[in-house]
Amino acid sequence: MIFVVEVPEAGPAQSRAWFAYGELDFLRKVCAGDALPEWEVFDVATPRELLDLADRVPESPDARQACPAVCGLADAHGWDTPLYRADHLLGAGHFQAQAVSPLQAGLAALQARGGQWRVYGSEDVAMAAVDAADALFDAPGGWRARHALREQLIATEALADDH
């Protein structure tokens, strides 16, 4: 499980915590609250698949004229190379062959929203964070964020409610 604590720019009174079962669930939940469409937050597609979105194939006589950027990606990487898009991480509309994980794309989306965030990659790490020193939790009003994390851990039964 992945646990997330967020303190929006509005302040600690709006703190909340939530969890995801894994990277794909994390990305899905981040996308649900993002200003960008899901495919701009994270996508993997080959140039052939991108060209197909324009109802063309590489052999189409007008493919290069109609879709020069996609054909340029194919020239650089090949028609069937998976290309990654994560606008918050790479910039708007940028595709690259170097892999981007759903977690990396989701983290970049959270950072783009502003506020402060803590993301814990496992129950053990999140449970240790409940009692650990942390500038976010130790700041004025930060107790609300710590409490939200504790309550989320109890709700997922990772932590006993008498802890």
PDB file of C-alpha atoms in Angstrom:
ATOM      1  CA  MET A   1       0.000   0.000   0.000  1.00  0.00           C
ATOM      2  CA  ILE A   2       0.968   3.593  -0.569  1.00  0.00           C
ATOM      3  CA  PHE A   3      -0.097   6.178   1.998  1.00  0.00           C
ATOM      4  CA  VAL A   4      -0.410   9.867   1.191  1.00  0.00           C
ATOM      5  CA  VAL A   5      -0.720  12.854   3.507  1.00  0.00           C
ATOM      6  CA  GLU A   6      -1.611  16.170   1.945  1.00  0.00           C
ATOM      7  CA  VAL A   7      -1.668  19.642   3.389  1.00  0.00           C
ATOM      8  CA  PRO A   8      -3.069  21.959   0.708  1.00  0.00           C
ATOM      9  CA  GLU A   9      -1.986  25.571   0.392  1.00  0.00           C
ATOM     10  CA  ALA A  10      -5.220  26.497   2.204  1.00  0.00           C
ATOM     11  CA  GLY A  11      -3.493  25.295   5.379  1.00  0.00           C
ATOM     12  CA  PRO A  12      -3.218  22.473   7.899  1.00  0.00           C
ATOM     13  CA  ALA A  13      -6.907  22.599   8.797  1.00  0.00           C
ATOM     14  CA  GLN A  14      -7.573  21.042   5.375  1.00  0.00           C
ATOM     15  CA  SER A  15      -5.118  18.153   5.895  1.00  0.00           C
ATOM     16  CA  ARG A  16      -6.158  14.720   4.764  1.00  0.00           C
ATOM     17  CA  ALA A  17      -4.661  11.298   4.249  1.00  0.00           C
ATOM     18  CA  TRP A  18      -5.513   8.554   1.817  1.00  0.00           C
ATOM     19  CA  PHE A  19      -4.094   5.278   0.562  1.00  0.00           C
ATOM     20  CA  ALA A  20      -3.658   3.395  -2.685  1.00  0.00           C
ATOM     21  CA  TYR A  21      -3.219  -0.323  -3.167  1.00  0.00           C
ATOM     22  CA  GLY A  22      -0.261   0.152  -5.537  1.00  0.00           C
ATOM     23  CA  GLU A  23       1.224   2.433  -8.189  1.00  0.00           C
ATOM     24  CA  LEU A  24      -1.652   2.153 -10.667  1.00  0.00           C
ATOM     25  CA  ASP A  25      -4.262   2.812  -7.996  1.00  0.00           C
ATOM     26  CA  PHE A  26      -2.155   5.736  -6.756  1.00  0.00           C
ATOM     27  CA  LEU A  27      -2.035   7.186 -10.265  1.00  0.00           C
ATOM     28  CA  ARG A  28      -5.778   6.662 -10.741  1.00  0.00           C
ATOM     29  CA  LYS A  29      -6.550   8.534  -7.523  1.00  0.00           C
ATOM     30  CA  VAL A  30      -4.130  11.346  -8.357  1.00  0.00           C
ATOM     31  CA  CYS A  31      -5.667  11.694 -11.830  1.00  0.00           C
ATOM     32  CA  ALA A  32      -9.165  11.910 -10.351  1.00  0.00           C
ATOM     33  CA  GLY A  33      -8.208  15.182  -8.681  1.00  0.00           C
ATOM     34  CA  ASP A  34      -5.922  16.628 -11.338  1.00  0.00           C
ATOM     35  CA  ALA A  35      -6.635  19.506 -13.690  1.00  0.00           C
ATOM     36  CA  LEU A  36      -5.100  17.593 -16.611  1.00  0.00           C
ATOM     37  CA  PRO A  37      -6.777  14.655 -18.311  1.00  0.00           C
ATOM     38  CA  GLU A  38      -5.444  11.257 -17.242  1.00  0.00           C
ATOM     39  CA  TRP A  39      -3.553  10.703 -20.519  1.00  0.00           C
ATOM     40  CA  GLU A  40      -1.595  13.943 -19.947  1.00  0.00           C
ATOM     41  CA  VAL A  41      -0.703  12.977 -16.381  1.00  0.00           C
ATOM     42  CA  PHE A  42       0.638   9.604 -17.579  1.00  0.00           C
ATOM     43  CA  ASP A  43       0.545   7.660 -20.796  1.00  0.00           C
ATOM     44  CA  VAL A  44       2.528   5.047 -22.675  1.00  0.00           C
ATOM     45  CA  ALA A  45       2.030   4.754 -26.431  1.00  0.00           C
ATOM     46  CA  THR A  46       4.003   3.839 -29.513  1.00  0.00           C
ATOM     47  CA  PRO A  47       4.227   6.258 -32.447  1.00  0.00           C
ATOM     48  CA  ARG A  48       2.119   3.745 -34.402  1.00  0.00           C
ATOM     49  CA  GLU A  49      -0.619   3.972 -31.758  1.00  0.00           C
ATOM     50  CA  LEU A  50      -0.446   7.761 -31.753  1.00  0.00           C
ATOM     51  CA  LEU A  51      -0.778   7.831 -35.535  1.00  0.00           C
ATOM     52  CA  ASP A  52      -3.753   5.485 -35.302  1.00  0.00           C
ATOM     53  CA  LEU A  53      -5.503   8.101 -33.142  1.00  0.00           C
ATOM     54  CA  ALA A  54      -5.450  10.308 -36.249  1.00  0.00           C
ATOM     55  CA  ASP A  55      -6.911   7.431 -38.322  1.00  0.00           C
ATOM     56  CA  ARG A  56      -3.657   6.897 -40.183  1.00  0.00           C
ATOM     57  CA  VAL A  57      -1.014   4.217 -40.510  1.00  0.00           C
ATOM     58  CA  PRO A  58       2.682   4.746 -41.289  1.00  0.00           C
ATOM     59  CA  GLU A  59       1.961   3.888 -44.938  1.00  0.00           C
ATOM     60  CA  SER A  60      -0.734   6.568 -45.268  1.00  0.00           C
ATOM     61  CA  PRO A  61       0.326   8.952 -48.057  1.00  0.00           C
ATOM     62  CA  ASP A  62      -0.500  12.025 -45.961  1.00  0.00           C
ATOM     63  CA  ALA A  63       0.826  10.748 -42.600  1.00  0.00           C
ATOM     64  CA  ARG A  64       3.958  12.914 -42.558  1.00  0.00           C
ATOM     65  CA  GLN A  65       2.087  16.031 -43.582  1.00  0.00           C
ATOM     66  CA  ALA A  66      -0.835  15.481 -41.191  1.00  0.00           C
ATOM     67  CA  CYS A  67       1.186  14.246 -38.193  1.00  0.00           C
ATOM     68  CA  PRO A  68       4.766  15.507 -38.459  1.00  0.00           C
ATOM     69  CA  ALA A  69       5.482  15.306 -34.720  1.00  0.00           C
ATOM     70  CA  VAL A  70       4.369  11.684 -34.503  1.00  0.00           C
ATOM     71  CA  CYS A  71       6.395  10.777 -37.588  1.00  0.00           C
ATOM     72  CA  GLY A  72       9.367  12.583 -36.052  1.00  0.00           C
ATOM     73  CA  LEU A  73       9.017  10.420 -32.942  1.00  0.00           C
ATOM     74  CA  ALA A  74       8.906   7.332 -35.161  1.00  0.00           C
ATOM     75  CA  ASP A  75      12.018   8.467 -37.032  1.00  0.00           C
ATOM     76  CA  ALA A  76      13.853   8.930 -33.744  1.00  0.00           C
ATOM     77  CA  HIS A  77      12.614   5.852 -31.883  1.00  0.00           C
ATOM     78  CA  GLY A  78      10.893   3.481 -34.305  1.00  0.00           C
ATOM     79  CA  TRP A  79       7.203   2.886 -34.872  1.00  0.00           C
ATOM     80  CA  ASP A  80       6.782   0.308 -32.102  1.00  0.00           C
ATOM     81  CA  THR A  81       8.896   1.741 -29.277  1.00  0.00           C
ATOM     82  CA  PRO A  82       6.870   2.530 -26.154  1.00  0.00           C
ATOM     83  CA  LEU A  83       7.097   6.249 -25.405  1.00  0.00           C
ATOM     84  CA  TYR A  84       6.198   7.781 -22.057  1.00  0.00           C
ATOM     85  CA  ARG A  85       4.268  10.963 -21.430  1.00  0.00           C
ATOM     86  CA  ALA A  86       3.961  12.664 -18.048  1.00  0.00           C
ATOM     87  CA  ASP A  87       3.245  16.352 -18.572  1.00  0.00           C
ATOM     88  CA  HIS A  88       3.820  17.409 -14.960  1.00  0.00           C
ATOM     89  CA  LEU A  89       7.227  15.719 -15.057  1.00  0.00           C
ATOM     90  CA  LEU A  90       8.413  16.100 -18.658  1.00  0.00           C
ATOM     91  CA  GLY A  91       6.546  19.140 -19.922  1.00  0.00           C
ATOM     92  CA  ALA A  92       3.355  19.451 -21.944  1.00  0.00           C
ATOM     93  CA  GLY A  93       3.081  16.975 -24.789  1.00  0.00           C
ATOM     94  CA  HIS A  94       6.632  15.606 -24.452  1.00  0.00           C
ATOM     95  CA  PHE A  95       7.187  11.909 -25.143  1.00  0.00           C
ATOM     96  CA  GLN A  96      10.382  10.062 -24.297  1.00  0.00           C
ATOM     97  CA  ALA A  97      11.684   6.516 -24.640  1.00  0.00           C
ATOM     98  CA  GLN A  98      13.152   6.504 -21.130  1.00  0.00           C
ATOM     99  CA  ALA A  99      10.629   4.848 -18.832  1.00  0.00           C
ATOM    100  CA  VAL A 100       8.519   6.889 -16.438  1.00  0.00           C
ATOM    101  CA  SER A 101       6.652   4.970 -13.755  1.00  0.00           C
ATOM    102  CA  PRO A 102       3.056   5.674 -12.745  1.00  0.00           C
ATOM    103  CA  LEU A 103       4.424   6.575  -9.298  1.00  0.00           C
ATOM    104  CA  GLN A 104       6.837   9.161 -10.738  1.00  0.00           C
ATOM    105  CA  ALA A 105       4.082  10.709 -12.847  1.00  0.00           C
ATOM    106  CA  GLY A 106       1.691  10.799  -9.886  1.00  0.00           C
ATOM    107  CA  LEU A 107       4.266  12.375  -7.587  1.00  0.00           C
ATOM    108  CA  ALA A 108       4.971  15.086 -10.161  1.00  0.00           C
ATOM    109  CA  ALA A 109       1.238  15.764 -10.428  1.00  0.00           C
ATOM    110  CA  LEU A 110       0.959  16.137  -6.650  1.00  0.00           C
ATOM    111  CA  GLN A 111       3.899  18.551  -6.572  1.00  0.00           C
ATOM    112  CA  ALA A 112       2.315  20.618  -9.339  1.00  0.00           C
ATOM    113  CA  ARG A 113      -0.774  21.148  -7.172  1.00  0.00           C
ATOM    114  CA  GLY A 114       1.185  22.957  -4.521  1.00  0.00           C
ATOM    115  CA  GLY A 115       0.811  22.474  -0.817  1.00  0.00           C
ATOM    116  CA  GLN A 116       2.852  19.914   1.032  1.00  0.00           C
ATOM    117  CA  TRP A 117       2.792  16.168   0.571  1.00  0.00           C
ATOM    118  CA  ARG A 118       4.187  13.079   2.207  1.00  0.00           C
ATOM    119  CA  VAL A 119       4.053   9.787   0.327  1.00  0.00           C
ATOM    120  CA  TYR A 120       4.933   6.560   2.117  1.00  0.00           C
ATOM    121  CA  GLY A 121       5.583   3.482  -0.001  1.00  0.00           C
ATOM    122  CA  SER A 122       4.531   0.898   2.575  1.00  0.00           C
ATOM    123  CA  GLU A 123       2.561   0.395   5.772  1.00  0.00           C
ATOM    124  CA  ASP A 124       5.788   0.014   7.769  1.00  0.00           C
ATOM    125  CA  VAL A 125       7.174   3.336   6.566  1.00  0.00           C
ATOM    126  CA  ALA A 126       3.849   5.102   7.161  1.00  0.00           C
ATOM    127  CA  MET A 127       3.539   3.619  10.664  1.00  0.00           C
ATOM    128  CA  ALA A 128       7.052   4.782  11.522  1.00  0.00           C
ATOM    129  CA  ALA A 129       6.180   8.265  10.250  1.00  0.00           C
ATOM    130  CA  VAL A 130       3.240   8.607  12.650  1.00  0.00           C
ATOM    131  CA  ASP A 131       5.614   9.061  15.587  1.00  0.00           C
ATOM    132  CA  ALA A 132       8.710  10.389  13.797  1.00  0.00           C
ATOM    133  CA  ALA A 133       9.913  13.952  13.794  1.00  0.00           C
ATOM    134  CA  ASP A 134       8.805  15.699  10.615  1.00  0.00           C
ATOM    135  CA  ALA A 135       8.838  19.404   9.819  1.00  0.00           C
ATOM    136  CA  LEU A 136       5.351  19.140   8.303  1.00  0.00           C
ATOM    137  CA  PHE A 137       3.853  17.403  11.332  1.00  0.00           C
ATOM    138  CA  ASP A 138       5.789  19.481  13.865  1.00  0.00           C
ATOM    139  CA  ALA A 139       4.819  22.860  12.349  1.00  0.00           C
ATOM    140  CA  PRO A 140       1.934  24.842  13.874  1.00  0.00           C
ATOM    141  CA  GLY A 141      -1.262  22.991  12.988  1.00  0.00           C
ATOM    142  CA  GLY A 142       0.741  20.078  11.570  1.00  0.00           C
ATOM    143  CA  TRP A 143      -0.734  17.782  14.178  1.00  0.00           C
ATOM    144  CA  ARG A 144      -3.794  17.591  11.928  1.00  0.00           C
ATOM    145  CA  ALA A 145      -1.730  15.996   9.152  1.00  0.00           C
ATOM    146  CA  ARG A 146      -0.158  13.540  11.602  1.00  0.00           C
ATOM    147  CA  HIS A 147      -3.615  12.725  12.972  1.00  0.00           C
ATOM    148  CA  ALA A 148      -4.986  12.216   9.449  1.00  0.00           C
ATOM    149  CA  LEU A 149      -2.194   9.720   8.707  1.00  0.00           C
ATOM    150  CA  ARG A 150      -2.844   7.898  11.974  1.00  0.00           C
ATOM    151  CA  GLU A 151      -6.569   7.714  11.256  1.00  0.00           C
ATOM    152  CA  GLN A 152      -5.912   6.379   7.742  1.00  0.00           C
ATOM    153  CA  LEU A 153      -3.623   3.687   9.137  1.00  0.00           C
ATOM    154  CA  ILE A 154      -6.342   2.696  11.614  1.00  0.00           C
ATOM    155  CA  ALA A 155      -8.986   2.666   8.866  1.00  0.00           C
ATOM    156  CA  THR A 156      -6.875   0.287   6.783  1.00  0.00           C
ATOM    157  CA  GLU A 157      -6.192  -1.814   9.872  1.00  0.00           C
ATOM    158  CA  ALA A 158      -2.446  -1.287   9.558  1.00  0.00           C
ATOM    159  CA  LEU A 159      -2.441   0.249  13.032  1.00  0.00           C
ATOM    160  CA  ALA A 160      -4.491  -0.682  16.085  1.00  0.00           C
ATOM    161  CA  ASP A 161      -6.786   2.114  17.241  1.00  0.00           C
ATOM    162  CA  ASP A 162      -5.334   1.992  20.754  1.00  0.00           C
ATOM    163  CA  HIS A 163      -1.846   2.915  19.510  1.00  0.00           C
TER     164      HIS A 163
END
